[in-house]
CSV table of C-alpha atoms and ligand atoms in Angstrom, one decimal:
chain,number,residue,atom,x,y,z
A,16,UNK,CA,0.0,0.0,0.0
A,17,UNK,CA,1.7,3.2,-1.0
A,18,UNK,CA,1.4,6.2,1.2
A,19,UNK,CA,1.6,8.8,-1.6
A,20,UNK,CA,-2.0,9.1,-2.3
A,21,UNK,CA,-2.3,6.6,-5.1
A,22,UNK,CA,-4.1,3.9,-3.2
A,23,UNK,CA,-6.3,4.2,-0.2
A,24,UNK,CA,-8.5,1.8,1.7
A,25,UNK,CA,-11.4,2.7,3.7
A,26,UNK,CA,-10.7,2.2,7.4
A,27,UNK,CA,-13.5,0.5,9.1
A,28,UNK,CA,-14.2,-0.9,12.5
A,29,UNK,CA,-15.1,-4.5,13.2
A,30,UNK,CA,-18.7,-4.9,12.0
A,31,UNK,CA,-20.1,-5.1,15.6
A,32,UNK,CA,-18.9,-1.5,16.2
A,33,UNK,CA,-20.6,-0.1,13.2
A,34,UNK,CA,-24.0,-0.8,14.6
A,35,UNK,CA,-23.0,0.8,17.8
A,36,UNK,CA,-21.9,3.9,16.1
A,37,UNK,CA,-24.7,4.4,13.7
A,38,UNK,CA,-27.6,2.9,15.4
A,39,UNK,CA,-26.9,4.2,18.8
A,40,UNK,CA,-25.3,2.6,21.7
A,41,UNK,CA,-25.7,-1.0,22.5
A,42,UNK,CA,-25.2,-1.0,26.2
A,43,UNK,CA,-28.1,1.0,27.5
A,44,UNK,CA,-31.8,0.7,27.4
A,45,UNK,CA,-32.8,3.3,29.8
A,46,UNK,CA,-32.0,2.9,33.4
A,47,UNK,CA,-29.5,0.6,35.1
A,48,UNK,CA,-31.0,-2.8,34.4
A,49,UNK,CA,-30.1,-4.1,31.0
A,50,UNK,CA,-32.3,-6.1,28.7
A,51,UNK,CA,-30.1,-8.9,27.6
A,52,UNK,CA,-31.9,-11.2,25.1
A,53,UNK,CA,-30.1,-14.3,24.3
A,54,UNK,CA,-30.9,-15.6,20.9
A,55,UNK,CA,-31.2,-19.1,22.3
A,56,UNK,CA,-33.3,-18.3,25.3
A,57,UNK,CA,-35.5,-15.4,24.7
A,58,UNK,CA,-36.4,-13.1,27.6
A,59,UNK,CA,-40.0,-12.7,28.7
A,60,UNK,CA,-40.0,-9.4,26.8
A,61,UNK,CA,-38.9,-10.8,23.6
A,62,UNK,CA,-41.3,-13.8,23.9
A,63,UNK,CA,-44.1,-11.3,24.3
A,64,UNK,CA,-42.9,-9.2,21.3
A,65,UNK,CA,-45.7,-10.4,19.1
A,66,UNK,CA,-48.3,-9.1,21.6
A,67,UNK,CA,-46.9,-5.7,21.6
A,68,UNK,CA,-49.2,-3.3,19.8
A,69,UNK,CA,-49.4,0.4,19.1
A,70,UNK,CA,-52.5,2.5,18.7
A,71,UNK,CA,-53.4,3.3,15.1
A,72,UNK,CA,-53.7,7.0,15.9
A,73,UNK,CA,-51.7,9.0,18.4
A,74,UNK,CA,-53.2,10.0,21.8
A,75,UNK,CA,-52.7,13.8,21.3
A,76,UNK,CA,-53.9,14.5,24.9
A,77,UNK,CA,-51.0,12.5,26.3
A,78,UNK,CA,-47.9,14.4,27.3
A,79,UNK,CA,-44.9,12.1,26.5
A,80,UNK,CA,-41.9,11.7,28.8
A,81,UNK,CA,-38.5,13.1,27.9
A,82,UNK,CA,-35.9,10.4,27.0
A,83,UNK,CA,-33.0,12.7,26.2
A,84,UNK,CA,-31.0,11.7,29.3
A,85,UNK,CA,-31.0,8.0,28.4
A,86,UNK,CA,-28.6,6.3,26.1
A,87,UNK,CA,-30.9,4.3,23.8
A,88,UNK,CA,-30.5,2.3,20.8
A,89,UNK,CA,-32.6,4.8,18.8
A,90,UNK,CA,-32.9,8.6,18.9
A,91,UNK,CA,-34.6,9.7,22.2
A,92,UNK,CA,-37.1,11.8,20.1
A,93,UNK,CA,-38.4,8.6,18.5
A,94,UNK,CA,-39.4,7.4,22.0
A,95,UNK,CA,-41.2,10.6,22.9
A,96,UNK,CA,-43.1,10.5,19.6
A,97,UNK,CA,-43.9,6.8,19.8
A,98,UNK,CA,-45.2,7.1,23.4
A,99,UNK,CA,-48.3,8.8,22.1
A,100,UNK,CA,-49.1,5.5,20.2
A,101,UNK,CA,-48.8,3.3,23.3
A,102,UNK,CA,-51.9,1.4,24.3
A,103,UNK,CA,-53.7,3.1,27.3
A,104,UNK,CA,-52.4,0.5,29.8
A,105,UNK,CA,-48.8,1.4,29.0
A,106,UNK,CA,-49.2,5.1,29.5
A,107,UNK,CA,-49.2,4.8,33.3
A,108,UNK,CA,-46.2,2.4,33.7
A,109,UNK,CA,-42.7,3.6,34.6
A,110,UNK,CA,-40.6,5.2,32.0
A,111,UNK,CA,-38.2,2.3,32.2
A,112,UNK,CA,-41.0,-0.2,31.2
A,113,UNK,CA,-42.1,2.1,28.4
A,114,UNK,CA,-38.6,2.2,27.1
A,115,UNK,CA,-38.5,-1.7,27.2
A,116,UNK,CA,-41.8,-1.9,25.4
A,117,UNK,CA,-40.9,0.6,22.7
A,118,UNK,CA,-37.4,-0.8,22.3
A,119,UNK,CA,-38.8,-4.2,21.5
A,120,UNK,CA,-41.1,-2.8,18.9
A,121,UNK,CA,-38.3,-0.7,17.3
A,122,UNK,CA,-35.9,-3.6,17.4
A,123,UNK,CA,-38.3,-5.6,15.1
A,124,UNK,CA,-37.3,-3.1,12.4
A,125,UNK,CA,-33.7,-4.0,12.5
A,126,UNK,CA,-32.5,-6.8,10.2
A,127,UNK,CA,-32.0,-10.0,12.1
A,128,UNK,CA,-28.2,-10.0,11.7
A,129,UNK,CA,-27.9,-6.5,13.0
A,130,UNK,CA,-30.1,-7.2,15.9
A,131,UNK,CA,-27.9,-10.1,17.0
A,132,UNK,CA,-24.8,-8.0,16.6
A,133,UNK,CA,-26.2,-5.2,18.7
A,134,UNK,CA,-27.2,-7.6,21.3
A,135,UNK,CA,-23.9,-9.4,21.4
A,136,UNK,CA,-22.1,-6.2,21.7
A,137,UNK,CA,-24.3,-5.1,24.5
A,138,UNK,CA,-23.5,-8.3,26.4
A,139,UNK,CA,-19.8,-7.9,25.7
A,140,UNK,CA,-19.8,-4.4,27.2
A,141,UNK,CA,-21.9,-5.5,30.1
A,142,UNK,CA,-19.4,-8.2,31.0
A,143,UNK,CA,-16.5,-5.8,30.9
A,144,UNK,CA,-18.3,-3.2,33.0
A,145,UNK,CA,-19.4,-5.7,35.5
A,146,UNK,CA,-15.9,-7.0,36.0
A,147,UNK,CA,-13.4,-4.2,35.4
A,148,UNK,CA,-12.6,-2.0,38.4
A,149,UNK,CA,-11.8,1.5,37.1
A,150,UNK,CA,-8.6,3.1,38.5
A,151,UNK,CA,-9.7,6.8,38.3
A,152,UNK,CA,-13.4,7.2,38.7
A,153,UNK,CA,-13.1,10.9,38.1
A,154,UNK,CA,-12.4,10.2,34.4
A,155,UNK,CA,-15.9,8.8,33.9
A,156,UNK,CA,-17.7,12.0,34.5
A,157,UNK,CA,-17.0,15.0,32.3
A,158,UNK,CA,-15.2,17.8,34.3
A,159,UNK,CA,-14.1,20.5,32.0
A,160,UNK,CA,-12.0,22.4,34.6
A,161,UNK,CA,-9.7,19.4,35.2
A,162,UNK,CA,-9.9,17.8,31.7
A,163,UNK,CA,-9.1,20.8,29.6
A,164,UNK,CA,-6.6,23.7,29.5
A,165,UNK,CA,-8.2,27.0,30.5
A,166,UNK,CA,-8.0,28.6,27.1
A,167,UNK,CA,-10.0,25.8,25.6
A,168,UNK,CA,-12.7,26.0,28.2
A,169,UNK,CA,-13.0,29.8,27.9
A,170,UNK,CA,-13.3,29.7,24.1
A,171,UNK,CA,-16.0,27.0,24.3
A,172,UNK,CA,-17.9,28.9,27.1
A,173,UNK,CA,-18.0,32.0,25.0
A,174,UNK,CA,-19.1,29.9,22.1
A,175,UNK,CA,-18.6,32.4,19.4
A,176,UNK,CA,-16.9,31.9,16.1
A,177,UNK,CA,-14.4,34.6,17.1
A,178,UNK,CA,-13.6,32.9,20.5
A,179,UNK,CA,-13.0,29.6,18.7
A,180,UNK,CA,-10.9,31.1,16.0
A,181,UNK,CA,-8.8,32.8,18.7
A,182,UNK,CA,-7.5,29.4,20.0
A,183,UNK,CA,-7.7,27.3,16.8
A,184,UNK,CA,-5.1,27.2,14.0
A,185,UNK,CA,-5.6,25.9,10.5
A,186,UNK,CA,-2.1,24.9,9.3
A,187,UNK,CA,-3.5,23.4,6.1
A,188,UNK,CA,-7.1,23.7,4.7
A,189,UNK,CA,-9.4,21.5,6.7
A,190,UNK,CA,-6.9,20.6,9.4
A,191,UNK,CA,-7.6,22.4,12.7
A,192,UNK,CA,-5.2,22.2,15.7
A,193,UNK,CA,-5.6,23.6,19.2
A,194,UNK,CA,-4.4,23.1,22.8
A,195,UNK,CA,-7.0,20.9,24.5
A,196,UNK,CA,-6.2,18.4,27.2
A,197,UNK,CA,-4.6,19.1,30.5
A,198,UNK,CA,-1.4,17.2,31.1
A,199,UNK,CA,-2.8,15.7,34.4
A,200,UNK,CA,-5.8,14.4,32.5
A,201,UNK,CA,-3.6,12.8,29.8
A,202,UNK,CA,-1.6,11.1,32.5
A,203,UNK,CA,-4.7,9.9,34.3
A,204,UNK,CA,-6.2,8.5,31.1
A,205,UNK,CA,-2.9,6.8,30.2
A,206,UNK,CA,-2.8,5.1,33.5
A,207,UNK,CA,-6.5,4.1,33.2
A,208,UNK,CA,-5.8,2.5,29.8
A,209,UNK,CA,-2.7,0.7,31.3
A,210,UNK,CA,-4.9,-0.5,34.1
A,211,UNK,CA,-7.5,-1.8,31.7
A,212,UNK,CA,-4.9,-3.5,29.6
A,213,UNK,CA,-3.5,-5.1,32.8
A,214,UNK,CA,-7.0,-6.4,33.6
A,215,UNK,CA,-7.4,-7.7,30.1
A,216,UNK,CA,-4.2,-9.7,30.2
A,217,UNK,CA,-4.7,-11.0,33.8
A,218,UNK,CA,-8.3,-12.0,33.2
A,219,UNK,CA,-7.6,-13.3,29.7
A,220,UNK,CA,-10.7,-11.4,28.6
A,221,UNK,CA,-10.6,-11.2,24.8
A,222,UNK,CA,-11.3,-7.6,23.8
A,223,UNK,CA,-12.2,-6.1,20.5
A,224,UNK,CA,-9.6,-3.7,19.2
A,225,UNK,CA,-10.7,-0.3,18.1
A,226,UNK,CA,-10.5,-1.1,14.4
A,227,UNK,CA,-8.9,-3.2,11.7
A,228,UNK,CA,-5.7,-1.3,11.7
A,229,UNK,CA,-4.4,-1.7,15.3
A,230,UNK,CA,-3.5,-4.8,17.3
A,231,UNK,CA,-3.1,-2.5,20.3
A,232,UNK,CA,-5.3,0.1,21.7
A,233,UNK,CA,-8.7,-0.1,23.4
A,234,UNK,CA,-12.2,1.1,22.8
A,235,UNK,CA,-12.9,3.5,25.6
A,236,UNK,CA,-16.7,3.2,25.1
A,237,UNK,CA,-16.5,-0.5,26.0
A,238,UNK,CA,-15.2,0.0,29.5
A,239,UNK,CA,-17.4,2.7,30.8
A,240,UNK,CA,-16.3,5.9,29.2
A,241,UNK,CA,-19.1,6.2,26.8
A,242,UNK,CA,-21.2,8.8,28.7
A,243,UNK,CA,-18.2,11.0,29.3
A,244,UNK,CA,-17.2,10.8,25.6
A,245,UNK,CA,-20.8,11.6,24.6
A,246,UNK,CA,-20.5,14.8,26.5
A,247,UNK,CA,-17.1,15.5,24.9
A,248,UNK,CA,-18.8,15.3,21.5
A,249,UNK,CA,-22.0,17.1,22.4
A,250,UNK,CA,-20.5,20.0,24.4
A,251,UNK,CA,-17.0,20.4,22.9
A,252,UNK,CA,-16.6,18.8,19.5
A,253,UNK,CA,-20.0,19.7,18.0
A,254,UNK,CA,-19.8,23.5,18.7
A,255,UNK,CA,-16.4,23.6,16.9
A,256,UNK,CA,-17.6,21.3,14.1
A,257,UNK,CA,-20.7,23.5,13.6
A,258,UNK,CA,-18.4,26.4,12.7
A,259,UNK,CA,-15.7,24.6,10.8
A,260,UNK,CA,-17.5,21.6,9.2
A,261,UNK,CA,-21.1,22.7,8.6
A,262,UNK,CA,-21.2,20.9,5.2
A,263,UNK,CA,-20.4,17.4,6.5
A,264,UNK,CA,-22.9,17.3,9.4
A,265,UNK,CA,-20.7,19.1,11.9
A,266,UNK,CA,-23.8,20.7,13.6
A,267,UNK,CA,-25.7,17.4,13.8
A,268,UNK,CA,-23.0,15.0,15.1
A,269,UNK,CA,-25.0,12.4,17.1
A,270,UNK,CA,-22.9,9.3,17.8
A,271,UNK,CA,-19.3,8.5,18.3
A,272,UNK,CA,-16.7,5.8,18.5
A,273,UNK,CA,-14.0,6.6,21.1
A,274,UNK,CA,-10.8,4.7,21.4
A,275,UNK,CA,-7.0,4.9,22.0
A,276,UNK,CA,-4.3,3.8,19.6
A,277,UNK,CA,-0.9,2.8,20.8
A,278,UNK,CA,2.4,2.7,18.9
A,279,UNK,CA,6.0,1.9,19.7
A,280,UNK,CA,8.2,-1.0,20.7
A,281,UNK,CA,6.1,-4.0,21.5
A,282,UNK,CA,3.2,-2.2,19.9
A,283,UNK,CA,2.2,-1.4,16.4
A,284,UNK,CA,4.9,0.8,14.8
A,285,UNK,CA,2.6,2.6,12.5
A,286,UNK,CA,-1.1,2.5,11.4
A,287,UNK,CA,-1.7,-0.5,9.4
A,288,UNK,CA,1.3,-2.5,10.2
A,289,UNK,CA,-1.3,-5.2,10.9
A,290,UNK,CA,-3.2,-4.9,7.7
A,291,UNK,CA,-0.9,-2.8,5.6
A,292,UNK,CA,-3.5,-0.1,5.2
A,293,UNK,CA,-1.8,2.9,6.8
A,294,UNK,CA,-3.4,5.4,4.5
A,295,UNK,CA,-7.1,5.7,5.0
A,296,UNK,CA,-10.3,7.7,5.6
A,297,UNK,CA,-12.2,7.3,8.9
A,298,UNK,CA,-15.7,6.0,9.4
A,299,UNK,CA,-16.6,9.4,10.8
A,300,UNK,CA,-17.8,12.8,9.7
A,301,UNK,CA,-15.4,14.6,12.0
A,302,UNK,CA,-12.4,13.1,13.8
A,303,UNK,CA,-10.8,14.4,17.0
A,304,UNK,CA,-7.3,13.1,17.5
A,305,UNK,CA,-5.4,14.1,20.6
A,306,UNK,CA,-2.0,12.9,21.6
A,307,UNK,CA,-1.9,11.8,25.2
A,308,UNK,CA,1.9,11.2,25.2
A,309,UNK,CA,4.2,9.7,26.2
A,310,UNK,CA,7.8,10.2,25.0
A,311,UNK,CA,8.3,9.3,21.4
A,312,UNK,CA,9.8,10.3,18.1
A,313,UNK,CA,8.2,10.0,14.7
A,314,UNK,CA,4.5,9.2,14.4
A,315,UNK,CA,3.6,12.2,12.2
A,316,UNK,CA,0.2,12.4,10.7
A,317,UNK,CA,0.2,13.0,6.9
A,318,UNK,CA,-2.9,14.4,5.1
A,319,UNK,CA,-3.7,14.1,1.4
A,320,UNK,CA,-6.9,15.9,0.6
A,321,UNK,CA,-10.6,15.3,1.2
A,322,UNK,CA,-12.5,12.9,-1.0
A,323,UNK,CA,-16.0,11.5,-1.4
A,324,UNK,CA,-16.5,7.7,-1.9
A,325,UNK,CA,-16.3,8.0,-5.7
A,326,UNK,CA,-13.0,9.9,-5.6
A,327,UNK,CA,-11.3,8.3,-2.7
A,328,UNK,CA,-8.6,6.8,-4.9
A,329,UNK,CA,-7.8,9.8,-7.0
A,330,UNK,CA,-4.4,11.5,-7.0
A,331,UNK,CA,-3.7,14.2,-4.5
A,332,UNK,CA,-2.6,17.7,-5.5
A,333,UNK,CA,0.6,19.1,-4.2
A,334,UNK,CA,-1.2,21.7,-2.1
A,335,UNK,CA,-3.2,18.9,-0.4
A,336,UNK,CA,-0.1,17.4,1.2
A,337,UNK,CA,0.4,18.3,4.8
A,338,UNK,CA,2.4,16.7,7.7
A,339,UNK,CA,1.6,17.2,11.3
A,340,UNK,CA,3.8,16.3,14.3
A,341,UNK,CA,1.8,15.3,17.4
A,342,UNK,CA,2.3,17.2,20.6
A,343,UNK,CA,0.9,15.8,23.9
A,344,UNK,CA,-2.4,17.5,24.9
A,345,UNK,CA,-2.8,19.1,21.4
A,346,UNK,CA,-5.9,18.2,19.4
A,347,UNK,CA,-6.2,17.8,15.6
A,348,UNK,CA,-9.7,18.0,14.2
A,349,UNK,CA,-10.4,17.0,10.6
A,350,UNK,CA,-13.1,15.6,8.4
A,351,UNK,CA,-13.3,11.8,8.5
A,352,UNK,CA,-13.0,11.9,4.7
A,353,UNK,CA,-9.7,13.8,4.8
A,354,UNK,CA,-7.3,11.1,3.6
A,355,UNK,CA,-4.6,10.6,6.1
A,356,UNK,CA,-2.2,8.2,7.8
A,357,UNK,CA,0.4,8.0,10.6
A,358,UNK,CA,4.1,7.5,10.0
A,359,UNK,CA,6.1,5.1,12.0
A,360,UNK,CA,6.7,5.9,15.7
A,361,UNK,CA,10.5,5.5,15.6
A,362,UNK,CA,11.2,5.4,19.3
A,363,UNK,CA,9.3,5.6,22.5
A,364,UNK,CA,5.7,5.0,23.0
A,365,UNK,CA,2.8,7.1,21.5
A,366,UNK,CA,-0.8,6.9,22.6
A,367,UNK,CA,-3.5,9.0,21.0
A,368,UNK,CA,-7.2,9.5,21.9
A,369,UNK,CA,-9.5,9.2,18.9
A,370,UNK,CA,-13.1,10.3,18.8
A,371,UNK,CA,-14.8,9.4,15.5
A,372,UNK,CA,-17.9,11.6,15.4
A,373,UNK,CA,-20.8,10.7,13.1
A,374,UNK,CA,-24.0,12.4,12.0
A,375,UNK,CA,-26.9,10.2,11.1
A,376,UNK,CA,-28.7,13.1,9.4
A,377,UNK,CA,-25.7,13.7,7.2
A,378,UNK,CA,-25.4,10.0,6.3
A,379,UNK,CA,-29.1,9.9,5.4
A,380,UNK,CA,-28.9,13.0,3.1
A,381,UNK,CA,-25.7,11.8,1.5
A,382,UNK,CA,-27.6,8.8,0.0
A,383,UNK,CA,-29.5,11.2,-2.2
A,384,UNK,CA,-26.6,13.3,-3.3
A,385,UNK,CA,-24.2,13.0,-6.2
A,386,UNK,CA,-22.2,16.2,-6.1
A,387,UNK,CA,-20.0,16.7,-3.1
A,388,UNK,CA,-18.2,19.8,-4.3
A,389,UNK,CA,-19.0,21.4,-1.0
A,390,UNK,CA,-16.1,19.4,0.5
A,391,UNK,CA,-14.6,16.8,-1.9
A,392,UNK,CA,-11.4,18.2,-3.4
A,393,UNK,CA,-11.8,16.2,-6.6
A,394,UNK,CA,-15.5,17.1,-7.1
A,395,UNK,CA,-14.4,20.7,-6.7
A,396,UNK,CA,-11.6,20.2,-9.3
A,397,UNK,CA,-14.1,18.6,-11.7
A,398,UNK,CA,-16.6,21.4,-11.2
A,399,UNK,CA,-13.9,24.1,-11.8
A,400,UNK,CA,-12.9,22.2,-15.0
A,401,UNK,CA,-16.5,22.1,-16.2
A,402,UNK,CA,-16.9,25.8,-15.5
A,403,UNK,CA,-13.6,26.6,-17.3
A,404,UNK,CA,-14.7,24.6,-20.3
A,405,UNK,CA,-18.1,26.3,-20.5
A,406,UNK,CA,-16.5,29.8,-20.3
A,407,UNK,CA,-14.1,28.8,-23.0
A,408,UNK,CA,-16.9,27.5,-25.2
A,409,UNK,CA,-19.0,30.6,-24.6
A,410,UNK,CA,-16.0,32.8,-25.5
A,411,UNK,CA,-15.5,30.9,-28.7
A,412,UNK,CA,-19.1,31.1,-29.6
A,413,UNK,CA,-19.1,34.9,-29.0
A,414,UNK,CA,-16.0,35.3,-31.1
A,415,UNK,CA,-17.6,33.2,-33.9
A,416,UNK,CA,-20.7,35.4,-33.9
A,417,UNK,CA,-18.6,38.5,-33.9
A,418,UNK,CA,-16.7,37.2,-36.9
A,419,UNK,CA,-20.1,36.4,-38.7
A,420,UNK,CA,-21.3,40.0,-38.0
A,421,UNK,CA,-18.1,41.5,-39.3
A,422,UNK,CA,-18.3,39.6,-42.5
A,423,UNK,CA,-22.0,40.6,-43.0
B,511,AKG,O1,-2.1,7.6,14.9
B,511,AKG,C1,-2.7,8.6,14.7
B,511,AKG,O2,-2.5,9.6,15.2
B,511,AKG,C2,-3.9,8.5,13.7
B,511,AKG,C3,-4.9,7.5,14.0
B,511,AKG,C4,-5.9,7.5,13.0
B,511,AKG,O3,-5.9,8.1,12.0
B,511,AKG,C5,-7.2,6.7,13.3
B,511,AKG,O4,-7.1,6.0,14.3
B,511,AKG,O5,-8.1,6.9,12.6
B,512,FE2,FE1,-7.8,7.9,11.0
């Protein structure tokens, strides 16, 4: 696989992750008790699925509950809307039971294979969370004052384009960098990841790695950090993406895949040493990549232009080449479709936090679009070429007519 822009492969997560990212999160169904349906021994709820009915017309007098605070397999708004269709006996039960009832109905709309994957992943996460003892509990709840450097918190709190621009640089088009994580937070997260890895090796628990390109690294969402990372996306990444990536769903980011990647001796050396696919696009609309440390040399990120699916393998233009050297605590924010890769970490040990942020609204709209010149470098180049040709043709036509008139 060459790293010069001639060949790229789409970087994807194991299939079980994809559901979790796009269809919501698999480990919550509202409240602390989990609904775990085993395909071989259905739960009472799933056995009764066929009896679950909805009203034909909504009960417009009913005031539905708010489900926004729950992590559900479907958008919370769907639950609020669906509640009006519940049979009268279900309107007075607890919110948790309503969620179970509606979840069962909604799950029927997922293809069977997907349903099983969601369920297995839910069980997988539940097993980890039930057995893994976190080292730093304070990491699991978002605390901006201790997680971030002050300049970052201030800019986000002001929440104006001006305040964001004052802390963010754009060293190359579409690549944004800024000081973000506090050194103490980086250290704490590194030791939490170490602790998790230690537990994995001691307990011999087989974990899923973050994606197809890394043998090392861990999915943070899988061992309890999902709620914190959701907040990170909602309150910090989305406000920035709204300003800098409006055309790729920046304002509507609604799910994430959060993980760490590790490189160095006894680890992967570079991205793709496992599958030889170092140059890639992410399965995200917007990617946040923050270096957590430790001491290392090498490991630069290289960028080669933004591309839509159709143009992902086209050549890059010289002005699209950009190299970035990681600095601990510093964030890089880019479109998932910005082709990139990481060079070998030559010495030491590098660990980065990655948050792949996705927008279901953007993905839905994309299905109906053909022209991505709002963000794809090659679509833009083709459009410019079409415009250039059309201007040249018009000029020729005008000249021809002028010539005709002169003769006459
Ligand atoms: O190693 C890095 O900094 C880049 C990682 C990356 O691109 C990814 O995980 O998607
Ligand atoms: Fe990536």
